[in-house]
Tab-separated table of C-alpha atoms and ligand atoms in Angstrom:
chain	number	residue	atom	x	y	z
A	1	MET	CA	-11.913	-29.147	4.721
A	2	GLN	CA	-13.237	-26.821	1.431
A	3	LEU	CA	-16.805	-26.058	3.272
A	4	LEU	CA	-15.539	-24.940	6.852
A	5	ILE	CA	-12.979	-22.612	5.346
A	6	ASN	CA	-16.101	-21.307	2.623
A	7	GLN	CA	-18.335	-20.512	5.556
A	8	ILE	CA	-15.635	-18.927	7.713
A	9	LEU	CA	-15.323	-16.617	4.825
A	10	GLU	CA	-18.820	-15.860	4.225
A	11	LYS	CA	-18.645	-15.264	7.815
A	12	VAL	CA	-15.760	-13.130	7.610
A	13	LYS	CA	-16.912	-11.196	5.189
A	14	GLN	CA	-19.914	-10.700	6.339
A	15	ASN	CA	-19.291	-7.125	8.248
A	16	LYS	CA	-19.243	-4.372	6.149
A	17	LYS	CA	-15.879	-3.366	7.027
A	18	TYR	CA	-14.735	-6.477	5.718
A	19	ARG	CA	-16.525	-6.400	2.127
A	20	THR	CA	-13.748	-5.128	-0.215
A	21	ILE	CA	-11.354	-6.745	0.740
A	22	SER	CA	-9.431	-9.725	-1.914
A	23	ASP	CA	-10.294	-13.290	-0.723
A	24	GLU	CA	-6.766	-14.276	-1.029
A	25	ILE	CA	-6.140	-12.071	1.327
A	26	VAL	CA	-9.093	-13.813	4.176
A	27	LEU	CA	-7.771	-17.138	2.521
A	28	ASP	CA	-4.347	-16.455	4.031
A	29	GLU	CA	-5.525	-15.174	7.364
A	30	ILE	CA	-8.131	-18.458	7.827
A	31	GLN	CA	-4.897	-20.545	6.712
A	32	ASN	CA	-3.042	-19.266	9.690
A	33	TYR	CA	-5.857	-19.357	12.115
A	34	LEU	CA	-6.629	-23.507	11.452
A	35	LYS	CA	-2.770	-24.650	11.548
A	36	LYS	CA	-2.836	-22.992	14.933
A	37	ASN	CA	-6.761	-24.657	15.929
A	38	PRO	CA	-7.580	-27.073	14.158
A	39	ASN	CA	-10.529	-29.157	14.206
A	40	GLU	CA	-12.736	-26.459	15.378
A	41	SER	CA	-15.836	-25.641	13.725
A	42	VAL	CA	-16.986	-22.084	12.809
A	43	ASN	CA	-17.442	-20.139	16.353
A	44	ASP	CA	-17.765	-16.383	17.240
A	45	LEU	CA	-13.988	-15.730	18.615
A	46	MET	CA	-12.634	-17.368	16.176
A	47	ILE	CA	-14.689	-14.853	13.589
A	48	LYS	CA	-13.914	-12.069	15.631
A	49	SER	CA	-9.194	-13.164	16.301
A	50	ILE	CA	-9.336	-13.721	12.206
A	51	ARG	CA	-11.246	-10.170	11.664
A	52	LYS	CA	-8.845	-8.693	14.271
A	53	ASN	CA	-5.438	-9.149	12.425
A	54	LEU	CA	-7.125	-8.047	8.749
A	55	HIS	CA	-7.807	-5.025	11.073
A	56	ARG	CA	-4.276	-3.936	11.734
A	57	LEU	CA	-3.187	-4.900	7.935
A	58	TYR	CA	-6.113	-3.151	6.459
A	59	SER	CA	-8.589	-1.145	8.396
A	60	SER	CA	-6.005	1.367	9.054
A	61	TYR	CA	-6.992	3.197	5.932
A	62	SER	CA	-9.941	4.213	6.458
A	63	ARG	CA	-12.326	3.594	3.163
A	64	GLY	CA	-16.282	3.969	2.809
A	65	LYS	CA	-15.991	6.820	0.517
A	66	LYS	CA	-17.084	5.096	-2.416
A	67	HIS	CA	-19.586	7.312	-4.174
A	68	LYS	CA	-17.472	10.651	-2.807
A	69	LYS	CA	-15.006	9.266	-4.826
A	70	ASN	CA	-16.390	8.307	-7.650
A	71	LYS	CA	-18.607	11.402	-8.209
A	72	LEU	CA	-15.185	12.758	-8.034
A	73	LEU	CA	-13.783	10.864	-10.766
A	74	GLU	CA	-16.321	11.484	-12.628
A	75	GLU	CA	-16.122	15.316	-12.577
A	76	LEU	CA	-11.952	15.131	-13.250
A	77	ARG	CA	-13.454	12.930	-16.814
A	78	LYS	CA	-14.387	17.204	-17.661
A	79	ASN	CA	-10.757	18.148	-16.825
A	80	GLN	CA	-8.555	15.885	-15.859
A	81	ASN	CA	-6.142	19.817	-15.176
A	82	ASP	CA	-8.027	20.155	-12.208
A	83	LEU	CA	-5.412	19.569	-9.425
A	84	GLU	CA	-7.857	20.526	-6.657
A	85	ILE	CA	-9.992	17.106	-7.712
A	86	ILE	CA	-7.148	15.288	-7.815
A	87	LYS	CA	-6.449	16.020	-4.074
A	88	LYS	CA	-10.393	15.674	-2.972
A	89	ILE	CA	-9.518	12.326	-4.267
A	90	LEU	CA	-6.740	11.951	-1.664
A	91	GLY	CA	-8.001	13.376	0.891
A	92	THR	CA	-10.635	10.511	1.095
A	93	VAL	CA	-7.811	8.838	2.662
A	94	VAL	CA	-5.661	8.916	5.593
A	95	SER	CA	-1.913	8.125	4.761
A	96	ALA	CA	-2.066	10.257	1.145
A	97	LYS	CA	-4.577	13.473	3.572
A	98	GLU	CA	-1.442	14.000	5.493
A	99	ARG	CA	0.754	14.237	2.672
A	100	LEU	CA	-1.606	16.738	0.468
A	101	TYR	CA	0.560	19.715	0.438
A	102	GLU	CA	3.616	18.060	1.029
A	103	TYR	CA	3.312	15.845	-1.996
A	104	GLU	CA	5.296	17.714	-4.929
A	105	LYS	CA	8.193	18.113	-2.029
A	106	ILE	CA	8.985	14.573	-1.344
A	107	TYR	CA	8.415	13.917	-5.424
A	108	SER	CA	11.006	16.255	-5.664
A	109	GLU	CA	13.422	15.032	-2.671
A	110	ILE	CA	12.456	11.221	-4.431
A	111	PHE	CA	13.294	12.719	-7.542
A	112	LYS	CA	16.855	14.081	-6.659
A	113	ILE	CA	18.181	10.876	-5.585
A	114	THR	CA	16.846	8.806	-8.282
A	115	GLY	CA	16.242	10.953	-11.530
A	116	LYS	CA	12.989	11.054	-13.369
A	117	PRO	CA	11.436	7.245	-13.226
A	118	ALA	CA	10.049	5.947	-16.590
A	119	THR	CA	8.557	2.641	-14.166
A	120	ILE	CA	7.476	2.437	-11.002
A	121	LEU	CA	5.672	-0.338	-8.960
A	122	ASP	CA	4.011	0.386	-5.320
A	123	LEU	CA	3.070	-1.968	-3.240
A	124	GLY	CA	0.063	-2.052	-0.802
A	125	CYS	CA	-0.469	1.699	-2.500
A	126	GLY	CA	-3.456	1.942	-1.613
A	127	LEU	CA	-4.479	6.086	-3.204
A	128	ASN	CA	-1.343	7.052	-3.989
A	129	PRO	CA	-0.717	6.070	-7.596
A	130	ILE	CA	-4.110	9.091	-8.000
A	131	SER	CA	-0.975	11.599	-6.424
A	132	PHE	CA	0.966	11.214	-10.185
A	133	PRO	CA	0.148	15.325	-11.515
A	134	PHE	CA	2.205	16.321	-8.419
A	135	MET	CA	5.132	14.569	-9.746
A	136	ASN	CA	5.569	16.209	-12.495
A	137	LEU	CA	6.739	13.792	-15.357
A	138	LYS	CA	5.171	13.913	-18.770
A	139	LYS	CA	5.823	10.428	-19.873
A	140	LEU	CA	4.867	7.262	-16.806
A	141	ASP	CA	4.556	3.421	-16.546
A	142	TYR	CA	2.804	2.571	-12.803
A	143	TYR	CA	1.677	-0.720	-11.674
A	144	ALA	CA	-0.145	-0.629	-8.127
A	145	TYR	CA	-0.495	-3.268	-6.063
A	146	ASP	CA	-2.826	-3.832	-3.171
A	147	ILE	CA	-5.039	-5.922	-1.761
A	148	ASP	CA	-7.867	-3.890	-1.646
A	149	GLU	CA	-11.061	-4.971	-4.460
A	150	GLU	CA	-12.690	-1.517	-5.411
A	151	ASP	CA	-9.292	0.424	-4.666
A	152	ILE	CA	-8.129	-1.747	-7.869
A	153	GLN	CA	-10.995	-0.845	-9.349
A	154	PHE	CA	-10.334	2.836	-8.729
A	155	LEU	CA	-7.121	2.668	-9.957
A	156	ASN	CA	-7.610	1.725	-13.308
A	157	GLU	CA	-10.640	3.780	-13.552
A	158	TYR	CA	-8.574	6.577	-12.940
A	159	PHE	CA	-4.942	5.794	-15.226
A	160	LYS	CA	-7.991	5.612	-18.241
A	161	LEU	CA	-8.977	9.256	-17.997
A	162	MET	CA	-5.279	10.159	-17.161
A	163	LYS	CA	-3.642	8.252	-20.185
A	164	SER	CA	-4.169	11.508	-22.169
A	165	LYS	CA	-1.620	12.867	-19.753
A	166	GLY	CA	1.349	10.143	-20.254
A	167	LEU	CA	0.582	7.706	-17.470
A	168	ASN	CA	0.108	4.473	-18.385
A	169	GLY	CA	-1.574	2.734	-14.665
A	170	ARG	CA	-1.886	-0.851	-14.024
A	171	ALA	CA	-3.862	-1.922	-10.892
A	172	GLN	CA	-3.905	-5.334	-9.727
A	173	ILE	CA	-4.225	-7.060	-6.602
A	174	LEU	CA	-1.278	-8.550	-5.042
A	175	ASN	CA	-0.744	-9.748	-1.519
A	176	VAL	CA	3.256	-8.308	-0.606
A	177	ARG	CA	3.487	-11.339	1.133
A	178	ASP	CA	3.258	-13.237	-1.237
A	179	PHE	CA	6.503	-13.906	-2.083
A	180	GLU	CA	6.801	-16.054	-5.187
A	181	LYS	CA	4.696	-13.793	-6.936
A	182	ILE	CA	6.206	-10.562	-6.282
A	183	SER	CA	9.730	-12.550	-7.487
A	184	LYS	CA	7.877	-12.443	-10.620
A	185	LEU	CA	7.773	-8.555	-10.543
A	186	PRO	CA	8.468	-6.978	-13.833
A	187	SER	CA	11.654	-4.938	-13.141
A	188	SER	CA	11.276	-1.740	-12.462
A	189	ASP	CA	13.254	2.183	-12.027
A	190	LEU	CA	12.083	3.058	-8.253
A	191	ILE	CA	9.758	0.732	-6.492
A	192	PHE	CA	7.467	2.412	-3.663
A	193	LEU	CA	6.242	0.517	-0.346
A	194	LEU	CA	4.757	3.704	1.764
A	195	LYS	CA	3.983	3.422	4.672
A	196	ILE	CA	3.464	-0.738	4.584
A	197	ILE	CA	6.683	-1.955	5.980
A	198	ASP	CA	5.060	-1.619	9.658
A	199	LEU	CA	2.050	-4.113	8.603
A	200	ILE	CA	3.853	-6.777	7.063
A	201	ASP	CA	6.241	-6.906	9.890
A	202	ILE	CA	5.306	-8.084	13.261
A	203	ASN	CA	7.458	-8.300	16.042
A	204	ASN	CA	10.606	-7.997	13.770
A	205	HIS	CA	12.006	-6.967	10.770
A	206	LYS	CA	12.286	-10.705	8.515
A	207	SER	CA	9.527	-10.275	6.266
A	208	SER	CA	11.065	-6.759	5.321
A	209	GLU	CA	14.426	-7.779	4.855
A	210	GLU	CA	12.795	-10.587	2.730
A	211	LEU	CA	11.026	-9.034	0.882
A	212	ILE	CA	13.771	-5.974	0.844
A	213	LYS	CA	16.180	-8.294	-1.026
A	214	ILE	CA	13.991	-9.874	-3.806
A	215	LEU	CA	12.602	-6.317	-4.910
A	216	ILE	CA	16.328	-5.003	-4.955
A	217	LYS	CA	17.191	-7.465	-7.667
A	218	LYS	CA	14.119	-5.637	-9.784
A	219	THR	CA	14.828	-2.261	-9.917
A	220	ARG	CA	17.772	1.026	-8.984
A	221	PHE	CA	15.426	2.046	-6.396
A	222	ILE	CA	13.159	1.434	-3.612
A	223	VAL	CA	11.382	4.011	-1.703
A	224	ALA	CA	10.277	2.549	1.618
A	225	SER	CA	8.445	4.999	4.486
A	226	PHE	CA	6.915	5.009	7.675
A	227	ALA	CA	4.880	7.239	9.862
A	228	THR	CA	6.500	9.296	13.000
A	229	ARG	CA	3.657	9.779	14.080
A	230	THR	CA	0.920	8.039	15.596
A	231	ILE	CA	-2.804	9.421	14.658
A	232	SER	CA	-3.295	11.415	18.264
A	233	GLY	CA	-0.347	12.508	17.103
A	234	LYS	CA	2.194	10.890	19.999
A	235	PRO	CA	5.597	10.118	18.982
A	236	MET	CA	6.584	6.754	17.971
A	237	ASN	CA	8.526	3.245	16.620
A	238	LEU	CA	11.598	4.415	16.855
A	239	PRO	CA	13.603	1.876	17.484
A	240	ARG	CA	12.211	0.223	14.971
A	241	ARG	CA	13.211	2.359	12.432
A	242	ARG	CA	16.715	2.327	13.871
A	243	GLY	CA	16.258	-1.399	13.450
A	244	PHE	CA	15.350	-1.927	9.767
A	245	GLU	CA	18.193	0.904	9.350
A	246	PHE	CA	20.264	-1.512	10.836
A	247	MET	CA	19.029	-4.456	8.885
A	248	LEU	CA	19.205	-2.611	5.947
A	249	LYS	CA	23.157	-1.738	6.099
A	250	ARG	CA	23.624	-5.684	7.351
A	251	ILE	CA	22.453	-6.817	3.916
A	252	GLY	CA	24.705	-4.526	2.103
A	253	LEU	CA	22.349	-1.880	1.081
A	254	LYS	CA	22.840	2.049	1.350
A	255	PHE	CA	20.087	4.491	2.930
A	256	GLU	CA	19.053	8.288	2.440
A	257	THR	CA	16.261	10.017	3.723
A	258	PHE	CA	14.521	12.697	4.030
A	259	SER	CA	11.113	13.837	6.281
A	260	ILE	CA	7.405	15.559	6.455
A	261	LYS	CA	5.462	15.663	9.291
A	262	ASN	CA	4.281	12.728	9.912
A	263	GLU	CA	6.509	10.610	7.741
A	264	VAL	CA	10.367	9.639	7.612
A	265	PHE	CA	10.840	8.482	3.714
A	266	TYR	CA	13.817	6.110	2.939
A	267	VAL	CA	15.332	5.800	-0.863
A	268	ILE	CA	16.995	2.721	-0.617
A	269	SER	CA	19.690	1.421	-3.286
A	270	LYS	CA	22.681	-1.030	-3.783
B	1	LIG	C1	-1.489	2.693	5.442
B	1	LIG	S1	-2.138	2.284	4.288
B	1	LIG	C2	-0.992	2.643	3.201
B	1	LIG	C3	-0.859	3.539	1.647
B	1	LIG	C4	-0.551	3.676	0.251
B	1	LIG	N1	1.010	3.020	0.618
B	1	LIG	C5	0.104	5.371	0.670
B	1	LIG	O1	1.477	5.115	1.427
B	1	LIG	O2	-0.472	5.701	1.025
B	1	LIG	C6	-1.638	0.257	4.283
B	1	LIG	C7	-2.175	-0.284	2.491
B	1	LIG	O3	-1.181	-1.423	2.633
B	1	LIG	C8	-2.710	-2.065	2.120
B	1	LIG	N2	-2.103	-3.530	2.598
B	1	LIG	C9	-2.482	-4.438	4.030
B	1	LIG	N3	-1.317	-5.065	3.840
B	1	LIG	C10	-1.418	-5.547	2.688
B	1	LIG	C11	-0.692	-6.772	2.245
B	1	LIG	N4	-0.299	-8.280	2.448
B	1	LIG	N5	-0.389	-6.934	0.276
B	1	LIG	C12	-0.611	-5.774	-0.462
B	1	LIG	N6	-1.330	-4.463	0.524
B	1	LIG	C13	-1.628	-4.477	1.697
B	1	LIG	C14	-3.678	-1.577	2.698
B	1	LIG	O4	-5.240	-1.807	1.630
B	1	LIG	C15	-3.275	-0.496	2.303
B	1	LIG	O5	-3.477	0.403	1.178
């Protein structure tokens, strides 16, 4: 069995797109597949199906500009106050690029409700932690989690650089669907779930409900966000947002919302 799993893992990761995704996540998808299709040996349809699920989770976040990002990080090393470099790094990924000119507004809206945080946890963070300079905070402990090895490494390099700016950060691999590990996370003032809920909820809000119930014990506020438009500009998924609001009310949580052009934010509390 272990041999089969290793063969599948190797085959899935032969495609460049999935090379830097953490093994743990790929193994999760392999186990799911084998549960539904026992006794199969490695075959093309199997690999295609596993990659398809990984694509949904992961590849919506276009990556692959490693060289460019590393060059920008070198420039930042020379001048940590240069916001243009920060913007260029954020501009290498879609969700952060869309917010580029709204980051200050987003953080000021959030902190108006939550107060200034001393500690933030960011789950499924992508490159969002790079936006720290737009928070206008003198000091922050930032714990960032994602499933991409390359992003995690990049963030840790960034955190080293920004220590002198009051940012005390640490990035690690963590699957937001691994509730056992999630329940062991440290407490914080704020937890970000930015554009990640649609990825973990497939048909209903069961997974995000469980996640939010665990997280709200560890923090005063959760900030969740959703895309309001598809990449082609069409409005999307309003009924699901309503379903999410209904779920929050049902489990006794309060929320305030605000929007920017392509994204709606929920600031959730007890
Ligand atoms: C749409 S992006 C959002 C990134 C970031 N939160 C933001 O809003 O800028 C989704 C992110 O979630 C990560 N991701 C997907 N599935 C995950 C999982 N199960 N656990 C942790 N991170 C995950 C992806 O690697 C990607 O970085």
